[in-house]
Amino acid sequence: MRRAAKWTWRLLASLVVALAVVGLWKREEITRLMAVNNLFEPDRIVQNFSQMDRAFLHVPIGTSDTPVVALPDGPRARLPQAVENFIEARSVTSLVVLKDGALVHESYHLGTGPDDLRIGWSMAKSYLSALTGIVLAEGQVGSLEDRVIDYVPQLKGSAYEDVTIRHVLQMTTGVSFDEDYFDKNSDINRMGRVLALGGEMDAFTAQITKTFAPPGKTWQYVSIDTHVLGMVLRGATGRPIAELLNDKIMAPLGPERVPYYLTDGAGVAFVLSGLNSTSRDYARFGQMFAQQGKWNGQQIVPRDWAIVSTTPSAPTTDDEYGFGYHWWAPRDARPREYMARGIYGQYLYINEVQGVVIVVTAADRQFRDRDIQRQNIDILRTIADSL
């Protein structure tokens, strides 16, 4: 009996040691998985959105040696009282406003500050659209009618077999992808766990085989389409997206702080929503588009692409928004009014005619409410009209 007990204790001790070794070996993966599970918790969400690099693999976009391009100051704007109510109600963390290229309002809330590299979520999609226009103009991508598998053979046999580059830009791929952030078993959350555990996004994407419509027939917001667009650009240029984005866009913009992408376990940039930057640097990107692709005397994004990509062209059934090449516009859009948007209340609003660029970052847990979205657009327009 004593001998059996002795062996039992030895077995338990060995098991504890083995579990400890596995725990140390997988500590980073476990930490990242826990971060995903707690990312949107009410008591952590604000801090998490400013510190994504503490929990996830990431890669810098450029270096600190890049010269900063000054963002000139303008006369301080007196914003309407409704803006203060908006800031409180929508858990706004930063509000940056440019008028005719000059900074006229800047405020930070809920413990955030101007140096925070804050995740913009799906605002990142509009950056990749801009990069696509540059690569297309340089001839490394032949045509928007090219199939994605011409550049990404790995996707042969997947749901993207017959999809063109234009389809992924407009999100008319017909690919089935559940985007419910509140369902832990949805495709978007399964993708998040792949990212957290150091898996490979390319392999995850290649396994998607289900479709709900033929390509080009129906619009549906499908975030994984943006990853496919990133795969196309990598295939066409032979370069990582972070390196390409820095050379073509970020370095010419002259950011104040080095932005970064979240990455998967293979170091591939999480292009669909993993861009982290300061609010002022988001505003620099927006101002470049307000000037139809021009910044600091240089045409960074081709002017025709800056116009066509931000003009609604997809056959959307959304009553509130039109969709271009990874850019949004309200259904009742004013002339040359459009925006990049991200979950939890991120906005990069541009009105070229009024010369206004507005950056909003937030941790708004009611971001999906359509009435609130309408109110947000009204507030952005109220700010623009007050300048």
PDB file of N, CA, C and O in Angstrom, residues 125 160 163 166-180 187-188 208 210-226 313-318 321-324 326 328 331 368 370:
ATOM      1  N   LYS A 125      -8.028  49.182 -42.724  1.00  0.00           N
ATOM      2  CA  LYS A 125      -8.419  48.738 -44.059  1.00  0.00           C
ATOM      3  C   LYS A 125      -8.222  49.841 -45.102  1.00  0.00           C
ATOM      4  O   LYS A 125      -7.831  49.575 -46.241  1.00  0.00           O
ATOM      5  N   TYR A 160     -11.888  31.742 -52.436  1.00  0.00           N
ATOM      6  CA  TYR A 160     -11.396  32.868 -53.231  1.00  0.00           C
ATOM      7  C   TYR A 160     -10.931  32.460 -54.630  1.00  0.00           C
ATOM      8  O   TYR A 160     -10.328  33.259 -55.340  1.00  0.00           O
ATOM      9  N   VAL A 163     -12.365  34.881 -57.260  1.00  0.00           N
ATOM     10  CA  VAL A 163     -12.515  36.260 -56.789  1.00  0.00           C
ATOM     11  C   VAL A 163     -11.441  37.156 -57.398  1.00  0.00           C
ATOM     12  O   VAL A 163     -10.278  36.762 -57.517  1.00  0.00           O
ATOM     13  N   ARG A 166     -10.782  43.512 -57.451  1.00  0.00           N
ATOM     14  CA  ARG A 166     -11.877  44.461 -57.251  1.00  0.00           C
ATOM     15  C   ARG A 166     -12.910  43.908 -56.263  1.00  0.00           C
ATOM     16  O   ARG A 166     -13.443  44.642 -55.425  1.00  0.00           O
ATOM     17  N   HIS A 167     -13.187  42.627 -56.362  1.00  0.00           N
ATOM     18  CA  HIS A 167     -14.142  42.011 -55.444  1.00  0.00           C
ATOM     19  C   HIS A 167     -13.703  42.171 -53.992  1.00  0.00           C
ATOM     20  O   HIS A 167     -14.529  42.499 -53.124  1.00  0.00           O
ATOM     21  N   VAL A 168     -12.423  41.923 -53.703  1.00  0.00           N
ATOM     22  CA  VAL A 168     -11.984  42.042 -52.305  1.00  0.00           C
ATOM     23  C   VAL A 168     -11.974  43.504 -51.868  1.00  0.00           C
ATOM     24  O   VAL A 168     -12.281  43.824 -50.705  1.00  0.00           O
ATOM     25  N   LEU A 169     -11.650  44.424 -52.770  1.00  0.00           N
ATOM     26  CA  LEU A 169     -11.668  45.842 -52.433  1.00  0.00           C
ATOM     27  C   LEU A 169     -13.082  46.316 -52.091  1.00  0.00           C
ATOM     28  O   LEU A 169     -13.275  47.111 -51.177  1.00  0.00           O
ATOM     29  N   GLN A 170     -14.066  45.816 -52.826  1.00  0.00           N
ATOM     30  CA  GLN A 170     -15.459  46.222 -52.611  1.00  0.00           C
ATOM     31  C   GLN A 170     -16.205  45.311 -51.637  1.00  0.00           C
ATOM     32  O   GLN A 170     -17.351  45.565 -51.303  1.00  0.00           O
ATOM     33  N   MET A 171     -15.549  44.241 -51.207  1.00  0.00           N
ATOM     34  CA  MET A 171     -16.181  43.235 -50.345  1.00  0.00           C
ATOM     35  C   MET A 171     -17.429  42.644 -50.996  1.00  0.00           C
ATOM     36  O   MET A 171     -18.488  42.517 -50.371  1.00  0.00           O
ATOM     37  N   THR A 172     -17.277  42.269 -52.236  1.00  0.00           N
ATOM     38  CA  THR A 172     -18.335  41.571 -52.967  1.00  0.00           C
ATOM     39  C   THR A 172     -17.865  40.164 -53.338  1.00  0.00           C
ATOM     40  O   THR A 172     -18.211  39.639 -54.383  1.00  0.00           O
ATOM     41  N   THR A 173     -17.085  39.553 -52.461  1.00  0.00           N
ATOM     42  CA  THR A 173     -16.503  38.236 -52.748  1.00  0.00           C
ATOM     43  C   THR A 173     -17.519  37.119 -52.641  1.00  0.00           C
ATOM     44  O   THR A 173     -17.333  36.051 -53.224  1.00  0.00           O
ATOM     45  N   GLY A 174     -18.573  37.321 -51.851  1.00  0.00           N
ATOM     46  CA  GLY A 174     -19.532  36.240 -51.618  1.00  0.00           C
ATOM     47  C   GLY A 174     -19.013  35.188 -50.664  1.00  0.00           C
ATOM     48  O   GLY A 174     -19.622  34.120 -50.523  1.00  0.00           O
ATOM     49  N   VAL A 175     -17.927  35.472 -49.969  1.00  0.00           N
ATOM     50  CA  VAL A 175     -17.330  34.504 -49.033  1.00  0.00           C
ATOM     51  C   VAL A 175     -18.072  34.551 -47.700  1.00  0.00           C
ATOM     52  O   VAL A 175     -18.366  35.627 -47.174  1.00  0.00           O
ATOM     53  N   SER A 176     -18.379  33.394 -47.167  1.00  0.00           N
ATOM     54  CA  SER A 176     -19.072  33.298 -45.879  1.00  0.00           C
ATOM     55  C   SER A 176     -18.081  33.489 -44.736  1.00  0.00           C
ATOM     56  O   SER A 176     -17.095  32.755 -44.633  1.00  0.00           O
ATOM     57  N   PHE A 177     -18.353  34.471 -43.889  1.00  0.00           N
ATOM     58  CA  PHE A 177     -17.464  34.773 -42.761  1.00  0.00           C
ATOM     59  C   PHE A 177     -18.286  35.482 -41.694  1.00  0.00           C
ATOM     60  O   PHE A 177     -18.796  36.572 -41.911  1.00  0.00           O
ATOM     61  N   ASP A 178     -18.432  34.836 -40.541  1.00  0.00           N
ATOM     62  CA  ASP A 178     -19.265  35.364 -39.457  1.00  0.00           C
ATOM     63  C   ASP A 178     -18.493  36.433 -38.692  1.00  0.00           C
ATOM     64  O   ASP A 178     -17.471  36.156 -38.071  1.00  0.00           O
ATOM     65  N   GLU A 179     -19.021  37.665 -38.726  1.00  0.00           N
ATOM     66  CA  GLU A 179     -18.324  38.824 -38.171  1.00  0.00           C
ATOM     67  C   GLU A 179     -18.926  39.271 -36.826  1.00  0.00           C
ATOM     68  O   GLU A 179     -18.807  40.427 -36.445  1.00  0.00           O
ATOM     69  N   ASP A 180     -19.547  38.348 -36.100  1.00  0.00           N
ATOM     70  CA  ASP A 180     -20.192  38.699 -34.841  1.00  0.00           C
ATOM     71  C   ASP A 180     -19.157  38.734 -33.720  1.00  0.00           C
ATOM     72  O   ASP A 180     -18.704  37.695 -33.234  1.00  0.00           O
ATOM     73  N   ASP A 187     -16.447  33.385 -36.732  1.00  0.00           N
ATOM     74  CA  ASP A 187     -15.210  33.326 -37.514  1.00  0.00           C
ATOM     75  C   ASP A 187     -14.235  34.417 -37.096  1.00  0.00           C
ATOM     76  O   ASP A 187     -13.026  34.186 -37.020  1.00  0.00           O
ATOM     77  N   ILE A 188     -14.753  35.607 -36.824  1.00  0.00           N
ATOM     78  CA  ILE A 188     -13.866  36.714 -36.473  1.00  0.00           C
ATOM     79  C   ILE A 188     -13.159  36.448 -35.148  1.00  0.00           C
ATOM     80  O   ILE A 188     -11.977  36.785 -34.969  1.00  0.00           O
ATOM     81  N   ILE A 208     -10.788  28.614 -45.736  1.00  0.00           N
ATOM     82  CA  ILE A 208     -12.163  29.091 -45.897  1.00  0.00           C
ATOM     83  C   ILE A 208     -12.695  28.624 -47.253  1.00  0.00           C
ATOM     84  O   ILE A 208     -12.130  28.945 -48.300  1.00  0.00           O
ATOM     85  N   LYS A 210     -16.464  28.152 -47.795  1.00  0.00           N
ATOM     86  CA  LYS A 210     -17.896  28.371 -47.963  1.00  0.00           C
ATOM     87  C   LYS A 210     -18.180  29.750 -48.574  1.00  0.00           C
ATOM     88  O   LYS A 210     -17.519  30.739 -48.252  1.00  0.00           O
ATOM     89  N   THR A 211     -19.171  29.786 -49.448  1.00  0.00           N
ATOM     90  CA  THR A 211     -19.631  31.043 -50.045  1.00  0.00           C
ATOM     91  C   THR A 211     -21.146  31.124 -49.923  1.00  0.00           C
ATOM     92  O   THR A 211     -21.828  30.113 -49.741  1.00  0.00           O
ATOM     93  N   PHE A 212     -21.673  32.346 -50.015  1.00  0.00           N
ATOM     94  CA  PHE A 212     -23.121  32.520 -49.968  1.00  0.00           C
ATOM     95  C   PHE A 212     -23.656  33.144 -51.257  1.00  0.00           C
ATOM     96  O   PHE A 212     -24.869  33.195 -51.467  1.00  0.00           O
ATOM     97  N   ALA A 213     -22.741  33.584 -52.127  1.00  0.00           N
ATOM     98  CA  ALA A 213     -23.151  34.200 -53.394  1.00  0.00           C
ATOM     99  C   ALA A 213     -21.968  34.166 -54.356  1.00  0.00           C
ATOM    100  O   ALA A 213     -20.810  34.098 -53.930  1.00  0.00           O
ATOM    101  N   PRO A 214     -22.237  34.233 -55.668  1.00  0.00           N
ATOM    102  CA  PRO A 214     -21.138  34.320 -56.637  1.00  0.00           C
ATOM    103  C   PRO A 214     -20.399  35.643 -56.464  1.00  0.00           C
ATOM    104  O   PRO A 214     -20.988  36.653 -56.073  1.00  0.00           O
ATOM    105  N   PRO A 215     -19.099  35.692 -56.768  1.00  0.00           N
ATOM    106  CA  PRO A 215     -18.352  36.943 -56.647  1.00  0.00           C
ATOM    107  C   PRO A 215     -18.956  38.058 -57.487  1.00  0.00           C
ATOM    108  O   PRO A 215     -19.408  37.842 -58.612  1.00  0.00           O
ATOM    109  N   GLY A 216     -18.995  39.252 -56.901  1.00  0.00           N
ATOM    110  CA  GLY A 216     -19.448  40.437 -57.619  1.00  0.00           C
ATOM    111  C   GLY A 216     -20.937  40.699 -57.561  1.00  0.00           C
ATOM    112  O   GLY A 216     -21.393  41.758 -58.004  1.00  0.00           O
ATOM    113  N   LYS A 217     -21.725  39.779 -57.022  1.00  0.00           N
ATOM    114  CA  LYS A 217     -23.185  39.923 -57.041  1.00  0.00           C
ATOM    115  C   LYS A 217     -23.744  40.631 -55.805  1.00  0.00           C
ATOM    116  O   LYS A 217     -24.714  41.370 -55.892  1.00  0.00           O
ATOM    117  N   THR A 218     -23.133  40.370 -54.651  1.00  0.00           N
ATOM    118  CA  THR A 218     -23.696  40.850 -53.386  1.00  0.00           C
ATOM    119  C   THR A 218     -22.599  41.431 -52.509  1.00  0.00           C
ATOM    120  O   THR A 218     -21.498  40.880 -52.439  1.00  0.00           O
ATOM    121  N   TRP A 219     -22.921  42.536 -51.841  1.00  0.00           N
ATOM    122  CA  TRP A 219     -21.981  43.122 -50.885  1.00  0.00           C
ATOM    123  C   TRP A 219     -22.253  42.594 -49.491  1.00  0.00           C
ATOM    124  O   TRP A 219     -23.406  42.481 -49.068  1.00  0.00           O
ATOM    125  N   GLN A 220     -21.207  42.229 -48.808  1.00  0.00           N
ATOM    126  CA  GLN A 220     -21.304  41.921 -47.381  1.00  0.00           C
ATOM    127  C   GLN A 220     -19.956  42.220 -46.752  1.00  0.00           C
ATOM    128  O   GLN A 220     -18.914  41.847 -47.296  1.00  0.00           O
ATOM    129  N   TYR A 221     -19.996  42.895 -45.610  1.00  0.00           N
ATOM    130  CA  TYR A 221     -18.755  43.272 -44.938  1.00  0.00           C
ATOM    131  C   TYR A 221     -18.055  42.013 -44.436  1.00  0.00           C
ATOM    132  O   TYR A 221     -18.566  41.307 -43.569  1.00  0.00           O
ATOM    133  N   VAL A 222     -16.876  41.741 -44.999  1.00  0.00           N
ATOM    134  CA  VAL A 222     -16.123  40.526 -44.698  1.00  0.00           C
ATOM    135  C   VAL A 222     -14.673  40.919 -44.435  1.00  0.00           C
ATOM    136  O   VAL A 222     -13.903  41.164 -45.363  1.00  0.00           O
ATOM    137  N   SER A 223     -14.293  40.974 -43.170  1.00  0.00           N
ATOM    138  CA  SER A 223     -12.960  41.465 -42.822  1.00  0.00           C
ATOM    139  C   SER A 223     -11.831  40.636 -43.410  1.00  0.00           C
ATOM    140  O   SER A 223     -10.760  41.160 -43.734  1.00  0.00           O
ATOM    141  N   ILE A 224     -12.051  39.333 -43.570  1.00  0.00           N
ATOM    142  CA  ILE A 224     -10.984  38.481 -44.084  1.00  0.00           C
ATOM    143  C   ILE A 224     -10.635  38.846 -45.527  1.00  0.00           C
ATOM    144  O   ILE A 224      -9.531  38.565 -46.001  1.00  0.00           O
ATOM    145  N   ASP A 225     -11.549  39.529 -46.237  1.00  0.00           N
ATOM    146  CA  ASP A 225     -11.232  40.018 -47.586  1.00  0.00           C
ATOM    147  C   ASP A 225     -10.002  40.920 -47.564  1.00  0.00           C
ATOM    148  O   ASP A 225      -9.201  40.930 -48.504  1.00  0.00           O
ATOM    149  N   THR A 226      -9.858  41.701 -46.501  1.00  0.00           N
ATOM    150  CA  THR A 226      -8.717  42.612 -46.410  1.00  0.00           C
ATOM    151  C   THR A 226      -7.417  41.843 -46.244  1.00  0.00           C
ATOM    152  O   THR A 226      -6.374  42.243 -46.784  1.00  0.00           O
ATOM    153  N   SER A 313     -19.076  52.611 -54.534  1.00  0.00           N
ATOM    154  CA  SER A 313     -19.237  51.909 -55.805  1.00  0.00           C
ATOM    155  C   SER A 313     -19.732  50.480 -55.634  1.00  0.00           C
ATOM    156  O   SER A 313     -20.181  49.861 -56.592  1.00  0.00           O
ATOM    157  N   ALA A 314     -19.653  49.958 -54.415  1.00  0.00           N
ATOM    158  CA  ALA A 314     -20.093  48.586 -54.179  1.00  0.00           C
ATOM    159  C   ALA A 314     -21.625  48.532 -54.133  1.00  0.00           C
ATOM    160  O   ALA A 314     -22.275  49.490 -53.714  1.00  0.00           O
ATOM    161  N   PRO A 315     -22.212  47.414 -54.568  1.00  0.00           N
ATOM    162  CA  PRO A 315     -23.680  47.286 -54.564  1.00  0.00           C
ATOM    163  C   PRO A 315     -24.216  46.967 -53.174  1.00  0.00           C
ATOM    164  O   PRO A 315     -24.750  45.896 -52.915  1.00  0.00           O
ATOM    165  N   THR A 316     -24.056  47.923 -52.248  1.00  0.00           N
ATOM    166  CA  THR A 316     -24.443  47.654 -50.867  1.00  0.00           C
ATOM    167  C   THR A 316     -25.956  47.691 -50.692  1.00  0.00           C
ATOM    168  O   THR A 316     -26.666  48.386 -51.413  1.00  0.00           O
ATOM    169  N   THR A 317     -26.411  46.957 -49.702  1.00  0.00           N
ATOM    170  CA  THR A 317     -27.818  46.988 -49.304  1.00  0.00           C
ATOM    171  C   THR A 317     -27.963  47.691 -47.959  1.00  0.00           C
ATOM    172  O   THR A 317     -29.035  47.673 -47.354  1.00  0.00           O
ATOM    173  N   ASP A 318     -26.872  48.293 -47.493  1.00  0.00           N
ATOM    174  CA  ASP A 318     -26.871  48.996 -46.214  1.00  0.00           C
ATOM    175  C   ASP A 318     -27.637  50.315 -46.367  1.00  0.00           C
ATOM    176  O   ASP A 318     -27.314  51.139 -47.222  1.00  0.00           O
ATOM    177  N   TYR A 321     -25.009  53.394 -45.143  1.00  0.00           N
ATOM    178  CA  TYR A 321     -23.687  53.690 -45.688  1.00  0.00           C
ATOM    179  C   TYR A 321     -23.509  53.165 -47.110  1.00  0.00           C
ATOM    180  O   TYR A 321     -24.068  52.130 -47.488  1.00  0.00           O
ATOM    181  N   GLY A 322     -22.687  53.875 -47.866  1.00  0.00           N
ATOM    182  CA  GLY A 322     -22.155  53.373 -49.111  1.00  0.00           C
ATOM    183  C   GLY A 322     -20.720  52.926 -48.885  1.00  0.00           C
ATOM    184  O   GLY A 322     -20.090  53.302 -47.888  1.00  0.00           O
ATOM    185  N   PHE A 323     -20.209  52.119 -49.803  1.00  0.00           N
ATOM    186  CA  PHE A 323     -18.875  51.530 -49.614  1.00  0.00           C
ATOM    187  C   PHE A 323     -18.099  51.605 -50.919  1.00  0.00           C
ATOM    188  O   PHE A 323     -18.615  51.253 -51.983  1.00  0.00           O
ATOM    189  N   GLY A 324     -16.873  52.115 -50.839  1.00  0.00           N
ATOM    190  CA  GLY A 324     -15.997  52.188 -52.014  1.00  0.00           C
ATOM    191  C   GLY A 324     -14.960  51.086 -51.971  1.00  0.00           C
ATOM    192  O   GLY A 324     -15.294  49.915 -51.794  1.00  0.00           O
ATOM    193  N   HIS A 326     -12.796  49.944 -49.597  1.00  0.00           N
ATOM    194  CA  HIS A 326     -12.426  49.945 -48.180  1.00  0.00           C
ATOM    195  C   HIS A 326     -12.548  51.328 -47.546  1.00  0.00           C
ATOM    196  O   HIS A 326     -11.858  51.642 -46.572  1.00  0.00           O
ATOM    197  N   TRP A 328     -15.838  54.244 -46.429  1.00  0.00           N
ATOM    198  CA  TRP A 328     -17.267  54.387 -46.222  1.00  0.00           C
ATOM    199  C   TRP A 328     -17.723  55.805 -46.547  1.00  0.00           C
ATOM    200  O   TRP A 328     -16.938  56.752 -46.486  1.00  0.00           O
ATOM    201  N   ARG A 331     -25.079  57.474 -46.597  1.00  0.00           N
ATOM    202  CA  ARG A 331     -25.983  57.423 -47.750  1.00  0.00           C
ATOM    203  C   ARG A 331     -26.349  58.830 -48.234  1.00  0.00           C
ATOM    204  O   ARG A 331     -26.541  59.056 -49.427  1.00  0.00           O
ATOM    205  N   ARG A 368     -22.432  49.289 -32.280  1.00  0.00           N
ATOM    206  CA  ARG A 368     -23.233  48.663 -33.333  1.00  0.00           C
ATOM    207  C   ARG A 368     -24.643  49.234 -33.439  1.00  0.00           C
ATOM    208  O   ARG A 368     -25.358  48.943 -34.393  1.00  0.00           O
ATOM    209  N   ARG A 370     -27.475  51.379 -34.520  1.00  0.00           N
ATOM    210  CA  ARG A 370     -27.618  52.228 -35.703  1.00  0.00           C
ATOM    211  C   ARG A 370     -28.027  53.656 -35.349  1.00  0.00           C
ATOM    212  O   ARG A 370     -27.592  54.609 -35.995  1.00  0.00           O
TER     213      ARG A 370
END
